[in-house]
Amino acid sequence: MNSYPIRITPQDFGAAYALRWRRILRNPWIPLSSGGLVIMVNLLMGGSLIQVLTSPAKLVTSIGILAIVWGLMYLLIPPLSGWIAARWQYDRYPMLRREVEMLVEETGLKFLSAADQWSHRWSDYLKTTEDGGVMLLFVSPQLFQILPVGAVPATVRAEIAQRLRAANGKAG
């Protein structure tokens, strides 16, 4: 049973929210729904779908607007959400700043602090994702635990991801 001290910093918290938004924005429905929004705006402004589709100038303009909006969303939302999360949520909740001890057990992960303890079985986690700063362990689509990459060795992170996949019946 390995034990790792974990303390979440504001930078870890911000990186976690930025990573979460990057994952959300990679969903193929986001640009498709944005395309539908551009068509709806065009129709509401008195245009017709046939005019847009048959007029190269209007089609290029619509696609250009969509590309600009999508690009701005992808570039601005993750860092802004990370900054807001780190600035407002991390500062507002002192419990996020306390140090916890993470134990990697056969049955799952156990977290211990001076005030309390909690644990999750491997099957409690839905998925995991990682970038250069943090590893996120999703308990629900909107709720995740943050593991700073520097606090847990790469081999342990790989073991956690493998056990999580095995518990959820995924190869790997």
PDB file of C-alpha atoms in Angstrom:
ATOM      1  CA  MET A   1       0.000   0.000   0.000  1.00  0.00           C
ATOM      2  CA  ASN A   2       1.666   3.190  -1.217  1.00  0.00           C
ATOM      3  CA  SER A   3       0.993   6.582   0.349  1.00  0.00           C
ATOM      4  CA  TYR A   4       1.382   9.986  -1.325  1.00  0.00           C
ATOM      5  CA  PRO A   5       0.907  13.423   0.276  1.00  0.00           C
ATOM      6  CA  ILE A   6      -1.217  15.672  -1.924  1.00  0.00           C
ATOM      7  CA  ARG A   7      -1.806  19.402  -1.608  1.00  0.00           C
ATOM      8  CA  ILE A   8      -3.777  21.129  -4.357  1.00  0.00           C
ATOM      9  CA  THR A   9      -2.422  24.546  -5.364  1.00  0.00           C
ATOM     10  CA  PRO A  10      -4.404  27.270  -7.146  1.00  0.00           C
ATOM     11  CA  GLN A  11      -2.438  26.427 -10.302  1.00  0.00           C
ATOM     12  CA  ASP A  12      -3.466  22.752 -10.037  1.00  0.00           C
ATOM     13  CA  PHE A  13      -7.075  23.781  -9.554  1.00  0.00           C
ATOM     14  CA  GLY A  14      -6.965  26.106 -12.561  1.00  0.00           C
ATOM     15  CA  ALA A  15      -5.231  23.465 -14.709  1.00  0.00           C
ATOM     16  CA  ALA A  16      -7.914  20.939 -13.767  1.00  0.00           C
ATOM     17  CA  TYR A  17     -10.741  23.208 -14.916  1.00  0.00           C
ATOM     18  CA  ALA A  18      -8.903  24.131 -18.115  1.00  0.00           C
ATOM     19  CA  LEU A  19      -8.347  20.431 -18.880  1.00  0.00           C
ATOM     20  CA  ARG A  20     -12.013  19.693 -18.202  1.00  0.00           C
ATOM     21  CA  TRP A  21     -13.105  22.410 -20.649  1.00  0.00           C
ATOM     22  CA  ARG A  22     -10.677  21.214 -23.318  1.00  0.00           C
ATOM     23  CA  ARG A  23     -12.248  17.764 -23.035  1.00  0.00           C
ATOM     24  CA  ILE A  24     -15.762  19.225 -23.313  1.00  0.00           C
ATOM     25  CA  LEU A  25     -14.894  21.364 -26.334  1.00  0.00           C
ATOM     26  CA  ARG A  26     -13.442  18.342 -28.176  1.00  0.00           C
ATOM     27  CA  ASN A  27     -16.927  16.858 -28.302  1.00  0.00           C
ATOM     28  CA  PRO A  28     -17.990  16.799 -31.990  1.00  0.00           C
ATOM     29  CA  TRP A  29     -21.473  18.090 -31.116  1.00  0.00           C
ATOM     30  CA  ILE A  30     -20.094  21.457 -30.025  1.00  0.00           C
ATOM     31  CA  PRO A  31     -18.984  22.677 -33.499  1.00  0.00           C
ATOM     32  CA  LEU A  32     -22.033  21.047 -35.110  1.00  0.00           C
ATOM     33  CA  SER A  33     -24.384  22.861 -32.759  1.00  0.00           C
ATOM     34  CA  SER A  34     -22.406  26.057 -33.388  1.00  0.00           C
ATOM     35  CA  GLY A  35     -23.006  25.537 -37.117  1.00  0.00           C
ATOM     36  CA  GLY A  36     -26.707  25.141 -36.419  1.00  0.00           C
ATOM     37  CA  LEU A  37     -26.614  28.352 -34.408  1.00  0.00           C
ATOM     38  CA  VAL A  38     -25.038  30.255 -37.326  1.00  0.00           C
ATOM     39  CA  ILE A  39     -27.770  28.956 -39.654  1.00  0.00           C
ATOM     40  CA  MET A  40     -30.487  29.930 -37.137  1.00  0.00           C
ATOM     41  CA  VAL A  41     -29.085  33.450 -36.771  1.00  0.00           C
ATOM     42  CA  ASN A  42     -28.946  33.783 -40.550  1.00  0.00           C
ATOM     43  CA  LEU A  43     -32.575  32.648 -40.864  1.00  0.00           C
ATOM     44  CA  LEU A  44     -33.716  35.000 -38.104  1.00  0.00           C
ATOM     45  CA  MET A  45     -32.007  37.900 -39.862  1.00  0.00           C
ATOM     46  CA  GLY A  46     -34.149  37.355 -42.944  1.00  0.00           C
ATOM     47  CA  GLY A  47     -31.941  35.013 -44.945  1.00  0.00           C
ATOM     48  CA  SER A  48     -33.016  31.679 -46.288  1.00  0.00           C
ATOM     49  CA  LEU A  49     -31.162  28.413 -46.038  1.00  0.00           C
ATOM     50  CA  ILE A  50     -31.216  27.934 -49.817  1.00  0.00           C
ATOM     51  CA  GLN A  51     -29.640  31.371 -50.345  1.00  0.00           C
ATOM     52  CA  VAL A  52     -26.867  30.560 -47.895  1.00  0.00           C
ATOM     53  CA  LEU A  53     -26.164  27.145 -49.383  1.00  0.00           C
ATOM     54  CA  THR A  54     -26.243  28.317 -53.017  1.00  0.00           C
ATOM     55  CA  SER A  55     -24.370  31.579 -52.567  1.00  0.00           C
ATOM     56  CA  PRO A  56     -20.632  30.955 -52.164  1.00  0.00           C
ATOM     57  CA  ALA A  57     -20.079  34.375 -50.587  1.00  0.00           C
ATOM     58  CA  LYS A  58     -22.750  33.824 -47.911  1.00  0.00           C
ATOM     59  CA  LEU A  59     -21.609  30.261 -47.305  1.00  0.00           C
ATOM     60  CA  VAL A  60     -17.974  31.323 -46.883  1.00  0.00           C
ATOM     61  CA  THR A  61     -19.063  34.149 -44.565  1.00  0.00           C
ATOM     62  CA  SER A  62     -21.144  31.763 -42.449  1.00  0.00           C
ATOM     63  CA  ILE A  63     -18.338  29.216 -42.260  1.00  0.00           C
ATOM     64  CA  GLY A  64     -15.845  31.986 -41.447  1.00  0.00           C
ATOM     65  CA  ILE A  65     -18.009  33.286 -38.612  1.00  0.00           C
ATOM     66  CA  LEU A  66     -18.416  29.756 -37.299  1.00  0.00           C
ATOM     67  CA  ALA A  67     -14.651  29.124 -37.456  1.00  0.00           C
ATOM     68  CA  ILE A  68     -13.863  32.380 -35.657  1.00  0.00           C
ATOM     69  CA  VAL A  69     -16.456  31.751 -32.922  1.00  0.00           C
ATOM     70  CA  TRP A  70     -15.304  28.140 -32.489  1.00  0.00           C
ATOM     71  CA  GLY A  71     -11.629  29.148 -32.409  1.00  0.00           C
ATOM     72  CA  LEU A  72     -12.262  31.861 -29.828  1.00  0.00           C
ATOM     73  CA  MET A  73     -14.268  29.444 -27.690  1.00  0.00           C
ATOM     74  CA  TYR A  74     -11.524  26.823 -27.821  1.00  0.00           C
ATOM     75  CA  LEU A  75      -8.746  29.311 -27.098  1.00  0.00           C
ATOM     76  CA  LEU A  76     -10.443  31.441 -24.435  1.00  0.00           C
ATOM     77  CA  ILE A  77     -12.804  29.248 -22.419  1.00  0.00           C
ATOM     78  CA  PRO A  78     -10.248  26.784 -20.930  1.00  0.00           C
ATOM     79  CA  PRO A  79      -7.791  29.362 -19.562  1.00  0.00           C
ATOM     80  CA  LEU A  80     -10.557  31.723 -18.419  1.00  0.00           C
ATOM     81  CA  SER A  81     -12.448  28.927 -16.658  1.00  0.00           C
ATOM     82  CA  GLY A  82      -9.211  27.829 -15.006  1.00  0.00           C
ATOM     83  CA  TRP A  83      -8.447  31.357 -13.863  1.00  0.00           C
ATOM     84  CA  ILE A  84     -11.982  31.869 -12.537  1.00  0.00           C
ATOM     85  CA  ALA A  85     -11.993  28.499 -10.769  1.00  0.00           C
ATOM     86  CA  ALA A  86      -8.614  29.144  -9.183  1.00  0.00           C
ATOM     87  CA  ARG A  87      -9.489  32.693  -8.236  1.00  0.00           C
ATOM     88  CA  TRP A  88     -13.023  32.264  -6.896  1.00  0.00           C
ATOM     89  CA  GLN A  89     -13.598  28.660  -5.925  1.00  0.00           C
ATOM     90  CA  TYR A  90     -10.172  27.790  -4.570  1.00  0.00           C
ATOM     91  CA  ASP A  91     -10.031  30.965  -2.480  1.00  0.00           C
ATOM     92  CA  ARG A  92     -13.597  30.519  -1.246  1.00  0.00           C
ATOM     93  CA  TYR A  93     -13.242  26.939   0.040  1.00  0.00           C
ATOM     94  CA  PRO A  94     -10.394  26.459   2.554  1.00  0.00           C
ATOM     95  CA  MET A  95     -10.937  22.688   2.590  1.00  0.00           C
ATOM     96  CA  LEU A  96      -9.396  22.558  -0.902  1.00  0.00           C
ATOM     97  CA  ARG A  97      -6.104  23.814   0.503  1.00  0.00           C
ATOM     98  CA  ARG A  98      -5.614  21.155   3.147  1.00  0.00           C
ATOM     99  CA  GLU A  99      -3.099  18.402   2.651  1.00  0.00           C
ATOM    100  CA  VAL A 100      -4.418  14.868   2.253  1.00  0.00           C
ATOM    101  CA  GLU A 101      -2.660  11.541   2.193  1.00  0.00           C
ATOM    102  CA  MET A 102      -3.648   9.340  -0.759  1.00  0.00           C
ATOM    103  CA  LEU A 103      -3.362   5.586  -0.328  1.00  0.00           C
ATOM    104  CA  VAL A 104      -3.439   3.333  -3.390  1.00  0.00           C
ATOM    105  CA  GLU A 105      -5.118   0.104  -2.291  1.00  0.00           C
ATOM    106  CA  GLU A 106      -6.291  -3.048  -4.051  1.00  0.00           C
ATOM    107  CA  THR A 107      -9.918  -1.967  -3.694  1.00  0.00           C
ATOM    108  CA  GLY A 108      -9.470   1.676  -4.697  1.00  0.00           C
ATOM    109  CA  LEU A 109      -8.136   4.989  -3.457  1.00  0.00           C
ATOM    110  CA  LYS A 110      -8.336   6.174   0.133  1.00  0.00           C
ATOM    111  CA  PHE A 111      -7.823   9.797   1.137  1.00  0.00           C
ATOM    112  CA  LEU A 112      -6.927  10.761   4.706  1.00  0.00           C
ATOM    113  CA  SER A 113      -6.731  14.210   6.241  1.00  0.00           C
ATOM    114  CA  ALA A 114      -6.486  15.494   9.781  1.00  0.00           C
ATOM    115  CA  ALA A 115     -10.241  16.119   9.773  1.00  0.00           C
ATOM    116  CA  ASP A 116     -11.673  13.101   7.949  1.00  0.00           C
ATOM    117  CA  GLN A 117     -11.178  10.242   5.537  1.00  0.00           C
ATOM    118  CA  TRP A 118     -12.976   9.000   2.447  1.00  0.00           C
ATOM    119  CA  SER A 119     -12.454   6.347  -0.156  1.00  0.00           C
ATOM    120  CA  HIS A 120     -13.581   5.379  -3.641  1.00  0.00           C
ATOM    121  CA  ARG A 121     -13.623   1.903  -5.137  1.00  0.00           C
ATOM    122  CA  TRP A 122     -12.047   1.615  -8.579  1.00  0.00           C
ATOM    123  CA  SER A 123     -15.503   1.085 -10.075  1.00  0.00           C
ATOM    124  CA  ASP A 124     -16.697   4.429  -8.618  1.00  0.00           C
ATOM    125  CA  TYR A 125     -14.595   6.282 -11.171  1.00  0.00           C
ATOM    126  CA  LEU A 126     -15.998   6.760 -14.675  1.00  0.00           C
ATOM    127  CA  LYS A 127     -12.854   7.846 -16.483  1.00  0.00           C
ATOM    128  CA  THR A 128      -9.529   9.559 -16.103  1.00  0.00           C
ATOM    129  CA  THR A 129      -7.651  12.157 -18.100  1.00  0.00           C
ATOM    130  CA  GLU A 130      -4.248  13.725 -17.688  1.00  0.00           C
ATOM    131  CA  ASP A 131      -2.131  16.547 -19.057  1.00  0.00           C
ATOM    132  CA  GLY A 132       1.223  17.956 -18.013  1.00  0.00           C
ATOM    133  CA  GLY A 133      -0.017  19.390 -14.717  1.00  0.00           C
ATOM    134  CA  VAL A 134      -2.885  17.339 -13.319  1.00  0.00           C
ATOM    135  CA  MET A 135      -4.665  14.010 -13.512  1.00  0.00           C
ATOM    136  CA  LEU A 136      -8.444  14.107 -13.172  1.00  0.00           C
ATOM    137  CA  LEU A 137     -10.413  11.159 -11.812  1.00  0.00           C
ATOM    138  CA  PHE A 138     -14.074  11.590 -12.769  1.00  0.00           C
ATOM    139  CA  VAL A 139     -16.662  10.330 -10.281  1.00  0.00           C
ATOM    140  CA  SER A 140     -19.463  11.814 -12.423  1.00  0.00           C
ATOM    141  CA  PRO A 141     -19.450  13.847 -15.646  1.00  0.00           C
ATOM    142  CA  GLN A 142     -19.161  17.078 -13.620  1.00  0.00           C
ATOM    143  CA  LEU A 143     -17.395  15.911 -10.442  1.00  0.00           C
ATOM    144  CA  PHE A 144     -13.733  14.973 -10.372  1.00  0.00           C
ATOM    145  CA  GLN A 145     -10.794  14.548  -8.040  1.00  0.00           C
ATOM    146  CA  ILE A 146      -7.548  16.344  -8.814  1.00  0.00           C
ATOM    147  CA  LEU A 147      -4.182  14.630  -8.521  1.00  0.00           C
ATOM    148  CA  PRO A 148      -1.210  16.932  -9.144  1.00  0.00           C
ATOM    149  CA  VAL A 149       1.199  15.187 -11.525  1.00  0.00           C
ATOM    150  CA  GLY A 150       4.177  16.170  -9.373  1.00  0.00           C
ATOM    151  CA  ALA A 151       2.729  14.500  -6.263  1.00  0.00           C
ATOM    152  CA  VAL A 152       2.220  11.040  -7.761  1.00  0.00           C
ATOM    153  CA  PRO A 153       4.868   9.179  -9.816  1.00  0.00           C
ATOM    154  CA  ALA A 154       4.082   8.335 -13.451  1.00  0.00           C
ATOM    155  CA  THR A 155       4.075   4.592 -12.762  1.00  0.00           C
ATOM    156  CA  VAL A 156       1.459   5.021 -10.037  1.00  0.00           C
ATOM    157  CA  ARG A 157      -0.685   7.248 -12.283  1.00  0.00           C
ATOM    158  CA  ALA A 158      -0.495   4.584 -15.011  1.00  0.00           C
ATOM    159  CA  GLU A 159      -1.471   1.920 -12.465  1.00  0.00           C
ATOM    160  CA  ILE A 160      -4.422   4.022 -11.291  1.00  0.00           C
ATOM    161  CA  ALA A 161      -5.630   4.503 -14.886  1.00  0.00           C
ATOM    162  CA  GLN A 162      -5.214   0.781 -15.645  1.00  0.00           C
ATOM    163  CA  ARG A 163      -7.114  -0.314 -12.514  1.00  0.00           C
ATOM    164  CA  LEU A 164      -9.872   2.167 -13.247  1.00  0.00           C
ATOM    165  CA  ARG A 165     -10.272   0.827 -16.807  1.00  0.00           C
ATOM    166  CA  ALA A 166     -10.219  -2.782 -15.573  1.00  0.00           C
ATOM    167  CA  ALA A 167     -12.886  -2.064 -12.938  1.00  0.00           C
ATOM    168  CA  ASN A 168     -15.122  -0.522 -15.605  1.00  0.00           C
ATOM    169  CA  GLY A 169     -14.688  -3.475 -17.971  1.00  0.00           C
ATOM    170  CA  LYS A 170     -12.472  -1.686 -20.468  1.00  0.00           C
ATOM    171  CA  ALA A 171      -9.405  -3.318 -21.958  1.00  0.00           C
ATOM    172  CA  GLY A 172      -6.135  -2.029 -20.918  1.00  0.00           C
TER     173      GLY A 172
END
